[in-house]
C-alpha positions as a Python dict, from the first residue, in 0.01 Angstrom:
ca = {
    (1, 'X'): (0, 0, 0),
    (2, 'X'): (-106, 224, 280),
    (3, 'X'): (-121, 599, 241),
    (4, 'X'): (185, 645, 464),
    (5, 'X'): (384, 405, 245),
    (6, 'X'): (278, 593, -70),
    (7, 'X'): (372, 926, 89),
    (8, 'X'): (709, 793, 205),
    (9, 'X'): (782, 651, -139),
    (10, 'X'): (681, 978, -307),
    (11, 'X'): (898, 1184, -72),
    (12, 'X'): (1193, 951, -135),
    (13, 'X'): (1146, 985, -511),
    (14, 'X'): (1120, 1364, -488),
    (15, 'X'): (1432, 1379, -270),
    (16, 'X'): (1619, 1174, -528),
    (17, 'X'): (1507, 1407, -807),
    (18, 'X'): (1613, 1715, -611),
    (19, 'X'): (1952, 1555, -540),
    (20, 'X'): (1999, 1480, -909),
    (21, 'X'): (1897, 1834, -1007),
    (22, 'X'): (2137, 1980, -751),
    (23, 'X'): (2417, 1771, -899),
    (24, 'X'): (2332, 1893, -1249),
    (25, 'X'): (2329, 2257, -1136),
    (26, 'X'): (2664, 2207, -960),
    (27, 'X'): (2814, 2058, -1277),
    (28, 'X'): (2674, 2343, -1489),
    (29, 'X'): (2813, 2601, -1247),
    (30, 'X'): (3153, 2436, -1265),
    (31, 'X'): (3136, 2436, -1645),
    (32, 'X'): (3043, 2805, -1656),
    (33, 'X'): (3328, 2884, -1415),
    (34, 'X'): (3573, 2695, -1637),
    (35, 'X'): (3441, 2872, -1949),
    (36, 'X'): (3472, 3211, -1780),
    (37, 'X'): (3830, 3132, -1685),
    (38, 'X'): (3904, 3026, -2043),
    (39, 'X'): (3755, 3346, -2184),
    (40, 'X'): (3957, 3550, -1933),
    (41, 'X'): (4275, 3371, -2039),
    (42, 'X'): (4194, 3423, -2407),
    (43, 'X'): (4124, 3793, -2349),
    (44, 'X'): (4457, 3826, -2172),
    (45, 'X'): (4634, 3650, -2460),
    (46, 'X'): (4471, 3880, -2716),
    (47, 'X'): (4573, 4182, -2507),
    (48, 'X'): (4932, 4056, -2495),
    (49, 'X'): (4934, 3994, -2871),
    (50, 'X'): (4793, 4340, -2939),
    (51, 'X'): (5065, 4491, -2722),
    (52, 'X'): (5330, 4291, -2910),
    (53, 'X'): (5197, 4409, -3246),
    (54, 'X'): (5198, 4768, -3119),
    (55, 'X'): (5559, 4729, -3007),
    (56, 'X'): (5660, 4579, -3342),
    (57, 'X'): (5484, 4858, -3531),
    (58, 'X'): (5670, 5113, -3321),
    (59, 'X'): (6000, 4936, -3391),
    (60, 'X'): (5933, 4936, -3767),
    (61, 'X'): (5845, 5306, -3750),
    (62, 'X'): (6170, 5378, -3567),
    (63, 'X'): (6372, 5176, -3820),
    (64, 'X'): (6203, 5353, -4110),
    (65, 'X'): (6283, 5688, -3953),
    (66, 'X'): (6646, 5584, -3904),
    (67, 'X'): (6678, 5473, -4267),
    (68, 'X'): (6518, 5798, -4381),
    (69, 'X'): (6765, 5999, -4173),
    (70, 'X'): (7058, 5803, -4319),
    (71, 'X'): (6956, 5873, -4679),
}
């Protein structure tokens, strides 16, 4: 093999490696984006549940007060 052939082959191999690495980074970025979205959705769900529990607690307090007033 001549030097130019070796250099061309090496450059082709390096280009292939960089392409593969770029693909991996793209996939990882997509995964992180999906995970972030999932965490956001879970946080929203927990917030909604907390609000519901607060509302139920308030309702129980009101009912207890009403029963107390009736007795």
